[in-house]
Structures are given as structure tokens and as C-alpha cells.
């Protein structure tokens, strides 16, 4: 199994600013992901965080808006850039072990005013 | 493109009832299916993982079944308790990197 922590747990930010969310896994994992959950909706995959290379983004998400880093096998960051109220969501870090079971962090609740 | 549907969207039951949550998916070529629980404003807790070669998995009062050919999974909760109140999400792994989620079933168990 994998235990995932995220920082911050929540934040209130002003329009036009940026926020970086950190994700730490307690063991080395093969894959890490970032999801967004908008109010009342299910989860949507933003991107797969690749170690040592550029992240793989899903349709509708771009690197300029959501830059991602993954410097090693246990850590990743997601930045939400130039925020607008539409970016208010829960952002979830996720990791997959070698048996393809996927684990999630507690989430970061972001409110943009 | 894989699509996952969960029925019902919401369910309210008295404590002690046995209940069934349903999940259907459009593409039967899956690696596995995972059931999660999400409490309000929180992250996801993995409940059960069923590999494509398996028919069911059990954990305590929870039992999940998988019928890959018909594109269906059910989560059975026995003797429900107020602490079971949460949103239950079904997610399908159709490839190397992507989990596709349903919209969830919001369960309320009243004392």
C-alpha cells in the first residue's frame, strides 16, 4: 500500500495568483497522477506526473496552466497558475503501486476569490 | 472512450439494511475495477480492488462483484451503519495510466 500526504490541505487565493500543491508518498511508486474534483462532480484526471520528464496532460489541460514536477519516485508538485474562480476545486494527488491499485491523498481544497 | 455510470445517484436507508450499489462501464476491456469511499471534503479511501480475472472481492461487510462481459460491478454492503454514510465511487482501469470514475452514489444511513 501507499500513504500519501498533501500540502496545503486547503487555501483561499486571490484571482490571478498561483498556488503550488505538494504531494509526498511514503514509498517509491511507479506512477503519480493529479486529479481535479469540481464541486458536485466526480474526479477528472489532469495529468500523469513522469519522473524526470514532462508530465502527460489530458485533453483540456495544459502545462502553462498546470505545471507539474516530479523530481523523484516519491514526490510531485502541481501548480495552479493565474487562478480564476473556475479553478475552485479539490485537487487530489494519486499514486499507483506495481499491482495497479491506486491510492489517493487527502486532497487540497482550493477556493479562488 | 470508457464511460462509467453509477446507479443510484443517492440512497437513503435506515441502519441495519443490506444494500447494493451499481456500477456499469461501456468498454469491457479493463485491467481492474476499484471501489472507493469519499467522505465530504476529503480524499478517497480504497475499499476493494477487483482484477479483471476475478469475480468478486470481500472485505468485512463489503462485497464487490465483477461481470466484465456485461460491463457491470456491484458493491454490496451488509448490515449498514451510520458510519457508512459517504459517497461511493467506482473507477475502472482501462489502460496503463487512466482511471475512469463514475459520478458516485451518495449514501446516507440513518440511525
XYZ file of N, CA and C in Angstrom:
672
model
N 0.832 -1.192 0.000
C 0.000 0.000 0.000
C 0.873 1.250 0.000
N 0.238 2.401 -0.110
C 0.961 3.669 -0.118
C 0.153 4.701 0.653
N 0.849 5.461 1.470
C 0.218 6.556 2.211
C 0.679 7.858 1.576
N -0.291 8.695 1.240
C 0.000 9.919 0.507
C -0.397 11.122 1.346
N 0.484 12.091 1.436
C 0.168 13.339 2.129
C 0.240 14.491 1.139
N -0.566 15.508 1.386
C -0.595 16.692 0.536
C -0.522 17.944 1.395
N 0.146 18.957 0.841
C 0.191 20.252 1.492
C -0.023 21.345 0.466
N -0.797 22.392 0.709
C -1.627 22.557 1.907
C -2.893 21.726 1.826
N -3.604 21.608 2.925
C -4.874 20.877 2.913
C -5.986 21.743 2.340
N -5.853 23.036 2.506
C -6.807 23.972 1.923
C -6.175 25.349 1.819
N -6.707 26.143 0.910
C -6.213 27.505 0.773
C -7.276 28.364 0.095
N -7.253 29.616 0.420
C -8.098 30.612 -0.238
C -7.166 31.586 -0.928
N -7.312 31.716 -2.235
C -6.378 32.516 -3.028
C -7.120 33.565 -3.825
N -6.395 34.611 -4.179
C -6.985 35.668 -4.985
C -6.816 35.362 -6.464
N -7.747 35.845 -7.223
C -7.702 35.719 -8.682
C -6.374 36.240 -9.206
N -5.791 35.509 -10.163
C -4.563 35.940 -10.811
C -3.287 35.437 -10.157
N -3.397 34.881 -8.964
C -2.206 34.357 -8.285
C -2.012 32.880 -8.620
N -0.954 32.283 -8.097
C -0.643 30.876 -8.336
C -0.472 30.156 -7.003
N -0.763 28.881 -7.002
C -0.608 28.055 -5.807
C 0.095 26.761 -6.198
N 1.081 26.363 -5.414
C 1.762 25.093 -5.632
C 1.365 24.108 -4.547
N 0.908 22.941 -4.976
C 0.479 21.875 -4.081
C 1.549 20.791 -4.082
N 1.924 20.339 -2.894
C 2.947 19.312 -2.768
C 2.313 17.964 -2.433
N 2.887 16.918 -2.972
C 2.413 15.550 -2.733
C 3.598 14.671 -2.390
N 3.496 13.991 -1.252
C 4.567 13.114 -0.782
C 4.017 11.719 -0.543
N 4.679 10.710 -1.097
C 4.274 9.322 -0.907
C 5.286 8.647 0.012
N 4.819 7.745 0.852
C 5.696 7.151 1.854
C 6.551 6.009 1.306
N 6.387 5.682 0.029
C 7.199 4.646 -0.592
C 7.352 4.960 -2.076
N 8.330 4.334 -2.697
C 8.523 4.567 -4.130
C 7.372 3.951 -4.913
N 6.837 4.686 -5.842
C 5.709 4.222 -6.638
C 6.027 4.363 -8.113
N 5.330 3.562 -8.903
C 5.624 3.576 -10.334
C 5.029 4.794 -11.030
N 3.834 5.195 -10.612
C 3.187 6.293 -11.312
C 2.504 7.231 -10.310
N 2.492 8.497 -10.637
C 1.784 9.506 -9.849
C 0.879 10.312 -10.768
N -0.244 10.729 -10.226
C -1.255 11.434 -11.012
C -1.803 12.614 -10.224
N -2.352 13.564 -10.977
C -3.081 14.670 -10.372
C -4.492 14.702 -10.939
N -5.480 14.799 -10.027
C -6.886 14.861 -10.398
C -7.493 16.151 -9.868
N -8.570 16.538 -10.506
C -9.371 17.664 -10.030
C -10.802 17.178 -9.800
N -11.400 17.657 -8.734
C -12.796 17.350 -8.445
C -13.521 18.652 -8.206
N -14.262 19.088 -9.188
C -15.042 20.322 -9.060
C -16.277 20.059 -8.215
N -16.832 21.108 -7.618
C -17.962 20.930 -6.691
C -19.078 20.098 -7.289
N -19.449 19.040 -6.573
C -20.563 18.202 -7.001
C -20.254 17.266 -8.151
N -18.995 17.212 -8.561
C -18.618 16.389 -9.716
C -17.709 15.240 -9.290
N -17.495 14.342 -10.224
C -16.548 13.262 -9.957
C -15.133 13.713 -10.307
N -14.214 12.807 -10.271
C -12.817 13.152 -10.478
C -12.458 13.194 -11.958
N -11.639 14.152 -12.310
C -11.125 14.276 -13.664
C -9.601 14.271 -13.621
N -8.993 13.439 -14.436
C -7.538 13.364 -14.477
C -6.970 14.591 -15.165
N -6.038 15.275 -14.484
C -5.352 16.419 -15.080
C -4.157 15.929 -15.886
N -3.299 15.133 -15.219
C -2.069 14.713 -15.882
C -1.418 13.572 -15.117
N -0.555 12.868 -15.815
C 0.319 11.876 -15.215
C 1.677 12.532 -15.003
N 2.166 12.463 -13.760
C 3.461 13.067 -13.445
C 4.566 12.058 -13.718
N 5.437 12.359 -14.646
C 6.515 11.457 -15.042
C 7.808 11.872 -14.368
N 8.510 10.887 -13.810
C 9.752 11.219 -13.122
C 10.817 11.648 -14.111
N 11.347 12.827 -13.894
C 12.472 13.297 -14.695
C 12.119 13.772 -16.085
N 10.856 13.855 -16.400
C 10.457 14.356 -17.722
C 9.127 15.089 -17.613
N 8.720 15.660 -18.713
C 7.489 16.466 -18.700
C 6.264 15.587 -18.436
N 5.307 16.156 -17.736
C 4.076 15.434 -17.437
C 3.260 15.203 -18.703
N 2.410 14.192 -18.650
C 1.498 13.883 -19.757
C 0.122 14.411 -19.404
N -0.354 15.399 -20.151
C -1.602 16.080 -19.830
C -2.782 15.484 -20.592
N -3.926 15.479 -19.925
C -5.172 15.049 -20.557
C -5.734 16.187 -21.380
N -6.660 15.810 -22.250
C -7.305 16.807 -23.091
C -7.986 17.862 -22.231
N -7.741 19.110 -22.557
C -8.342 20.212 -21.821
C -7.452 20.806 -20.747
N -6.312 20.188 -20.515
C -5.375 20.685 -19.504
C -4.023 20.949 -20.163
N -3.408 22.093 -19.845
C -2.157 22.471 -20.488
C -1.090 22.800 -19.452
N 0.145 22.641 -19.880
C 1.276 22.811 -18.979
C 1.388 24.234 -18.464
N 1.039 25.220 -19.264
C 1.171 26.603 -18.804
C 0.238 26.900 -17.634
N -0.889 26.246 -17.609
C -1.876 26.458 -16.550
C -1.595 25.568 -15.338
N -1.146 24.341 -15.597
C -0.949 23.361 -14.529
C 0.452 22.740 -14.622
N 1.501 23.522 -14.411
C 2.841 22.910 -14.454
C 3.022 21.897 -13.330
N 3.661 20.795 -13.673
C 3.842 19.675 -12.742
C 5.312 19.307 -12.709
N 5.790 18.997 -11.517
C 7.147 18.471 -11.382
C 7.095 17.128 -10.671
N 8.066 16.273 -10.990
C 8.239 15.013 -10.264
C 9.732 14.696 -10.246
N 10.432 15.222 -9.281
C 11.889 15.062 -9.254
C 12.364 13.679 -8.849
N 11.523 12.913 -8.168
C 11.921 11.557 -7.758
C 10.687 10.661 -7.683
N 10.878 9.446 -7.138
C 9.802 8.450 -7.156
C 8.783 8.616 -6.033
N 8.966 9.613 -5.173
C 8.039 9.761 -4.050
C 7.435 11.153 -3.921
N 7.774 12.082 -4.779
C 7.363 13.472 -4.597
C 6.942 14.104 -5.913
N 5.871 14.924 -5.833
C 5.423 15.662 -7.010
C 4.784 16.965 -6.564
N 4.797 17.946 -7.444
C 4.075 19.193 -7.187
C 3.193 19.520 -8.368
N 2.074 20.173 -8.071
C 1.157 20.712 -9.075
C 0.986 22.196 -8.775
N 1.189 23.026 -9.765
C 0.942 24.450 -9.621
C -0.303 24.821 -10.406
N -1.200 25.539 -9.775
C -2.360 26.100 -10.466
C -2.035 27.571 -10.712
N -1.878 27.937 -11.975
C -1.364 29.258 -12.322
C -2.479 30.217 -12.716
N -2.220 31.501 -12.479
C -3.147 32.554 -12.914
C -4.596 32.146 -12.620
N -4.864 31.927 -11.354
C -6.132 31.326 -10.954
C -7.334 32.231 -11.189
N -8.453 31.570 -11.476
C -9.753 32.222 -11.585
C -10.733 31.456 -10.702
N -11.891 32.037 -10.425
C -12.871 31.321 -9.582
C -13.227 29.927 -10.118
N -13.127 29.727 -11.430
C -13.435 28.416 -12.010
C -12.433 27.340 -11.597
N -11.300 27.739 -11.062
C -10.303 26.778 -10.583
C -10.598 26.287 -9.173
N -11.635 26.824 -8.557
C -12.006 26.365 -7.215
C -12.435 24.905 -7.287
N -11.694 24.051 -6.622
C -11.901 22.605 -6.702
C -11.140 21.937 -5.567
N -11.314 20.637 -5.486
C -10.406 19.817 -4.690
C -9.396 19.204 -5.653
N -8.115 19.335 -5.335
C -7.062 18.756 -6.157
C -6.474 17.563 -5.413
N -6.450 16.445 -6.092
C -6.055 15.188 -5.453
C -4.828 14.598 -6.128
N -3.871 14.239 -5.316
C -2.693 13.515 -5.775
C -2.975 12.020 -5.639
N -2.475 11.242 -6.575
C -2.715 9.811 -6.553
C -1.457 9.070 -6.977
N -1.314 7.850 -6.496
C -0.142 7.053 -6.839
C -0.557 5.616 -7.083
N 0.149 5.000 -7.999
C -0.155 3.606 -8.334
C 1.037 2.732 -7.967
N 0.725 1.612 -7.309
C 1.765 0.637 -6.982
C 1.922 -0.334 -8.146
N 2.807 -1.223 -8.042
C 3.096 -2.121 -9.154
C 1.933 -3.054 -9.455
N 1.004 -3.222 -8.527
C -0.128 -4.108 -8.793
C -1.336 -3.331 -9.299
N -1.117 -2.101 -9.659
C -2.132 -1.254 -10.281
C -3.226 -0.790 -9.344
N -3.109 -1.092 -8.049
C -4.056 -0.486 -7.130
C -3.649 0.968 -6.955
N -4.643 1.834 -6.920
C -4.362 3.257 -6.894
C -4.802 3.843 -5.563
N -3.952 4.719 -5.037
C -4.196 5.347 -3.746
C -4.270 6.854 -3.935
N -5.018 7.487 -3.034
C -5.225 8.926 -3.142
C -4.820 9.642 -1.868
N -4.355 10.865 -2.054
C -4.086 11.724 -0.919
C -5.370 12.325 -0.385
N -5.279 13.092 0.698
C -6.468 13.674 1.332
C -7.047 14.848 0.567
N -6.324 15.325 -0.431
C -6.842 16.416 -1.241
C -6.459 17.789 -0.721
N -6.466 18.739 -1.638
C -6.258 20.159 -1.318
C -7.491 20.908 -1.791
N -8.182 21.512 -0.856
C -9.399 22.269 -1.198
C -9.009 23.706 -1.510
N -9.187 24.087 -2.747
C -8.799 25.420 -3.204
C -10.034 26.265 -3.477
N -10.057 27.448 -2.896
C -11.103 28.434 -3.191
C -10.438 29.671 -3.757
N -10.909 30.116 -4.905
C -10.360 31.299 -5.564
C -11.407 32.411 -5.515
N -11.006 33.547 -4.954
C -11.959 34.651 -4.819
C -11.655 35.781 -5.792
N -14.056 5.487 -25.994
C -13.790 6.128 -24.719
C -14.621 5.453 -23.629
N -13.958 5.068 -22.556
C -14.654 4.404 -21.455
C -15.573 5.371 -20.730
N -16.777 4.917 -20.436
C -17.712 5.699 -19.630
C -18.209 4.824 -18.486
N -18.319 5.416 -17.318
C -18.727 4.693 -16.109
C -19.963 5.363 -15.532
N -20.976 4.558 -15.268
C -22.242 5.062 -14.741
C -22.541 4.381 -13.410
N -22.969 5.183 -12.451
C -23.328 4.614 -11.152
C -24.790 4.912 -10.840
N -25.479 3.878 -10.384
C -26.892 3.983 -10.026
C -27.090 3.304 -8.678
N -27.863 3.927 -7.732
C -28.477 5.246 -7.886
C -27.490 6.366 -7.594
N -27.869 7.586 -7.890
C -27.021 8.734 -7.575
C -27.028 9.015 -6.088
N -28.136 8.706 -5.440
C -28.236 8.908 -3.995
C -29.130 7.832 -3.408
N -28.849 7.488 -2.146
C -29.585 6.414 -1.489
C -29.654 6.709 -0.006
N -30.857 6.591 0.551
C -31.051 6.822 1.974
C -31.727 5.602 2.572
N -31.112 5.003 3.588
C -31.638 3.774 4.174
C -31.550 3.858 5.689
N -32.400 3.099 6.391
C -32.267 3.017 7.840
C -31.138 2.060 8.210
N -30.586 2.292 9.359
C -29.498 1.459 9.858
C -29.905 -0.022 9.869
N -28.977 -0.886 9.503
C -29.215 -2.321 9.544
C -29.580 -2.940 8.217
N -29.961 -2.108 7.259
C -30.346 -2.652 5.960
C -29.139 -3.111 5.163
N -29.365 -4.136 4.350
C -28.376 -4.549 3.351
C -28.660 -3.752 2.080
N -27.613 -3.337 1.386
C -27.852 -2.520 0.200
C -26.846 -2.844 -0.901
N -27.244 -2.472 -2.112
C -26.440 -2.744 -3.304
C -26.258 -1.462 -4.101
N -25.016 -1.163 -4.412
C -24.679 -0.037 -5.288
C -24.219 -0.608 -6.628
N -24.667 0.039 -7.701
C -24.390 -0.483 -9.029
C -23.443 0.407 -9.819
N -22.622 -0.252 -10.623
C -21.661 0.438 -11.482
C -21.654 -0.278 -12.830
N -21.752 0.490 -13.913
C -21.657 -0.112 -15.245
C -20.629 0.647 -16.069
N -19.989 -0.061 -16.978
C -18.973 0.552 -17.821
C -19.152 0.085 -19.259
N -18.737 0.923 -20.205
C -19.077 0.685 -21.608
C -18.068 -0.199 -22.332
N -16.817 -0.180 -21.922
C -15.774 -0.962 -22.592
C -15.312 -2.069 -21.647
N -15.551 -3.321 -22.039
C -15.243 -4.438 -21.148
C -13.751 -4.794 -21.111
N -12.946 -4.137 -21.926
C -11.505 -4.405 -21.939
C -10.833 -3.634 -20.807
N -10.960 -4.168 -19.601
C -10.423 -3.477 -18.431
C -9.353 -4.319 -17.764
N -8.473 -3.634 -17.015
C -7.474 -4.325 -16.212
C -8.029 -4.659 -14.835
N -8.719 -3.692 -14.249
C -9.323 -3.915 -12.944
C -10.363 -2.848 -12.670
N -11.059 -3.025 -11.570
C -12.079 -2.074 -11.143
C -11.881 -1.856 -9.649
N -12.012 -0.614 -9.235
C -11.752 -0.267 -7.844
C -12.942 0.494 -7.283
N -13.327 0.156 -6.069
C -14.356 0.901 -5.346
C -13.676 1.756 -4.284
N -14.111 3.023 -4.220
C -13.575 3.978 -3.253
C -14.712 4.544 -2.415
N -14.328 5.049 -1.276
C -15.235 5.804 -0.416
C -14.661 7.208 -0.266
N -15.551 8.209 -0.323
C -15.134 9.588 -0.120
C -16.055 10.260 0.887
N -15.487 10.722 1.978
C -16.243 11.499 2.944
C -16.231 12.957 2.507
N -17.229 13.740 2.908
C -17.351 15.125 2.423
C -16.083 15.939 2.596
N -15.617 16.542 1.522
C -14.441 17.399 1.560
C -13.127 16.682 1.761
N -13.152 15.363 1.648
C -11.946 14.573 1.918
C -11.463 13.860 0.663
N -10.309 13.169 0.821
C -9.794 12.377 -0.278
C -10.512 11.040 -0.392
N -9.936 10.154 -1.191
C -10.562 8.856 -1.456
C -9.881 7.746 -0.670
N -10.703 6.839 -0.148
C -10.187 5.661 0.535
C -10.516 4.450 -0.315
N -9.496 3.665 -0.656
C -9.722 2.466 -1.460
C -10.394 1.400 -0.609
N -11.499 0.865 -1.122
C -12.251 -0.172 -0.402
C -11.924 -1.564 -0.929
N -12.062 -1.728 -2.229
C -11.868 -3.038 -2.835
C -11.313 -2.860 -4.241
N -10.423 -3.762 -4.611
C -9.882 -3.808 -5.965
C -10.177 -5.181 -6.532
N -10.805 -5.211 -7.715
C -11.081 -6.481 -8.370
C -10.313 -6.523 -9.687
N -9.460 -7.516 -9.829
C -8.741 -7.689 -11.094
C -9.709 -8.228 -12.138
N -9.377 -8.031 -13.398
C -10.287 -8.434 -14.479
C -10.546 -9.935 -14.496
N -9.637 -10.720 -13.938
C -9.796 -12.169 -13.915
C -10.617 -12.667 -12.729
N -10.953 -11.758 -11.819
C -11.683 -12.142 -10.616
C -13.169 -11.871 -10.771
N -13.955 -12.575 -9.964
C -15.407 -12.382 -9.992
C -15.882 -11.559 -8.797
N -15.160 -11.662 -7.671
C -15.574 -10.888 -6.510
C -14.437 -10.737 -5.520
N -14.613 -9.735 -4.640
C -13.689 -9.487 -3.547
C -14.511 -9.118 -2.317
N -14.009 -9.527 -1.162
C -14.733 -9.270 0.085
C -13.792 -8.639 1.092
N -14.346 -7.674 1.839
C -13.611 -7.073 2.945
C -14.620 -6.725 4.018
N -14.638 -7.495 5.087
C -15.586 -7.235 6.172
C -17.022 -7.318 5.700
N -17.753 -6.224 5.878
C -19.165 -6.203 5.467
C -19.353 -5.825 3.996
N -18.254 -5.634 3.292
C -18.325 -5.226 1.893
C -18.010 -6.391 0.978
N -18.790 -6.482 -0.090
C -18.527 -7.486 -1.116
C -18.732 -6.838 -2.474
N -17.713 -6.928 -3.317
C -17.818 -6.368 -4.659
C -17.741 -7.492 -5.677
N -18.622 -7.432 -6.666
C -18.608 -8.419 -7.738
C -18.285 -7.744 -9.065
N -17.806 -8.527 -9.996
C -17.469 -8.010 -11.318
C -17.930 -8.995 -12.379
N -18.703 -8.487 -13.334
C -19.079 -9.237 -14.520
C -18.541 -8.451 -15.712
N -17.331 -8.797 -16.112
C -16.650 -7.991 -17.120
C -17.369 -8.043 -18.461
N -17.897 -9.199 -18.811
C -18.507 -9.351 -20.128
C -19.744 -8.476 -20.283
N -20.473 -8.282 -19.196
C -21.669 -7.440 -19.269
C -21.381 -6.009 -18.846
N -20.152 -5.729 -18.440
C -19.780 -4.373 -18.051
C -20.443 -3.905 -16.769
N -20.497 -4.780 -15.760
C -21.179 -4.414 -14.516
C -20.377 -4.822 -13.286
N -20.515 -4.007 -12.256
C -19.993 -4.332 -10.938
C -21.001 -3.890 -9.900
N -21.075 -4.617 -8.802
C -21.928 -4.215 -7.695
C -21.116 -4.199 -6.410
N -21.472 -3.278 -5.546
C -20.901 -3.220 -4.195
C -22.032 -3.493 -3.226
N -21.880 -4.573 -2.478
C -22.893 -4.991 -1.508
C -22.404 -4.603 -0.120
N -23.234 -3.882 0.617
C -22.898 -3.503 1.991
C -23.901 -4.185 2.912
N -23.405 -5.021 3.791
C -24.265 -5.753 4.716
C -24.428 -4.984 6.019
N -25.625 -5.080 6.569
C -25.911 -4.509 7.897
C -25.382 -3.081 8.007
N -25.908 -2.196 7.187
C -25.376 -0.834 7.096
C -25.420 -0.112 8.448
N -24.437 0.806 8.611
C -24.298 1.583 9.838
C -24.212 3.064 9.478
N -24.563 3.947 10.423
C -24.441 5.390 10.122
C -23.046 5.785 9.669
N -22.019 5.107 10.164
C -20.651 5.397 9.751
C -20.349 5.041 8.311
N -21.268 4.331 7.660
C -21.096 4.015 6.237
C -21.514 5.179 5.350
N -22.116 6.195 5.930
C -22.585 7.338 5.151
C -21.403 8.044 4.493
N -21.436 8.111 3.174
C -20.345 8.683 2.384
C -20.752 8.589 0.922
N -19.888 9.090 0.056
C -20.071 8.877 -1.382
C -19.181 7.721 -1.809
N -19.765 6.799 -2.569
C -19.035 5.627 -3.039
C -18.778 5.781 -4.537
N -17.523 5.665 -4.898
C -17.093 5.864 -6.287
C -16.563 4.563 -6.869
N -16.981 4.314 -8.086
C -16.490 3.174 -8.856
C -15.513 3.724 -9.887
N -14.377 3.051 -10.056
C -13.378 3.515 -11.022
C -12.839 2.327 -11.801
N -12.729 2.514 -13.100
C -12.292 1.443 -13.986
C -10.914 1.767 -14.554
N -10.040 0.800 -14.516
C -8.707 0.938 -15.106
C -8.726 0.260 -16.479
N -8.719 1.089 -17.519
C -8.814 0.557 -18.881
C -7.477 0.537 -19.598
N -6.454 1.048 -18.955
C -5.175 1.112 -19.633
C -4.067 1.380 -18.642
N -2.915 1.709 -19.174
C -1.736 1.797 -18.326
C -1.818 2.930 -17.311
N -2.464 4.018 -17.677
C -2.384 5.163 -16.772
C -3.719 5.715 -16.299
N -4.794 5.374 -16.932
C -6.022 6.137 -16.681
C -7.057 5.364 -15.892
N -7.550 5.997 -14.817
C -8.738 5.520 -14.117
C -9.909 6.372 -14.563
N -10.992 5.736 -14.947
C -12.206 6.467 -15.275
C -13.200 6.293 -14.140
N -13.676 7.411 -13.624
C -14.565 7.394 -12.463
C -16.012 7.573 -12.869
N -16.905 6.926 -12.097
C -18.306 7.275 -12.159
C -18.553 8.512 -11.310
N -19.789 8.993 -11.326
C -20.125 10.197 -10.570
C -20.417 9.908 -9.112
N -20.530 8.633 -8.777
C -20.677 8.268 -7.387
C -22.112 8.058 -6.940
N -22.257 7.324 -5.846
C -23.531 7.167 -5.157
C -23.374 7.741 -3.763
N -24.209 8.715 -3.447
C -24.176 9.334 -2.124
C -25.093 8.537 -1.200
N -24.510 7.920 -0.190
C -25.246 7.049 0.726
C -25.432 7.722 2.071
N -26.675 7.679 2.563
C -26.979 8.178 3.901
C -27.648 7.061 4.673
N -27.042 6.676 5.781
C -27.602 5.649 6.645
C -28.062 6.322 7.934
N -29.343 6.266 8.187
C -29.890 6.965 9.352
C -30.034 6.010 10.533
N -29.774 6.536 11.736
C -29.858 5.666 12.930
C -31.314 5.280 13.235
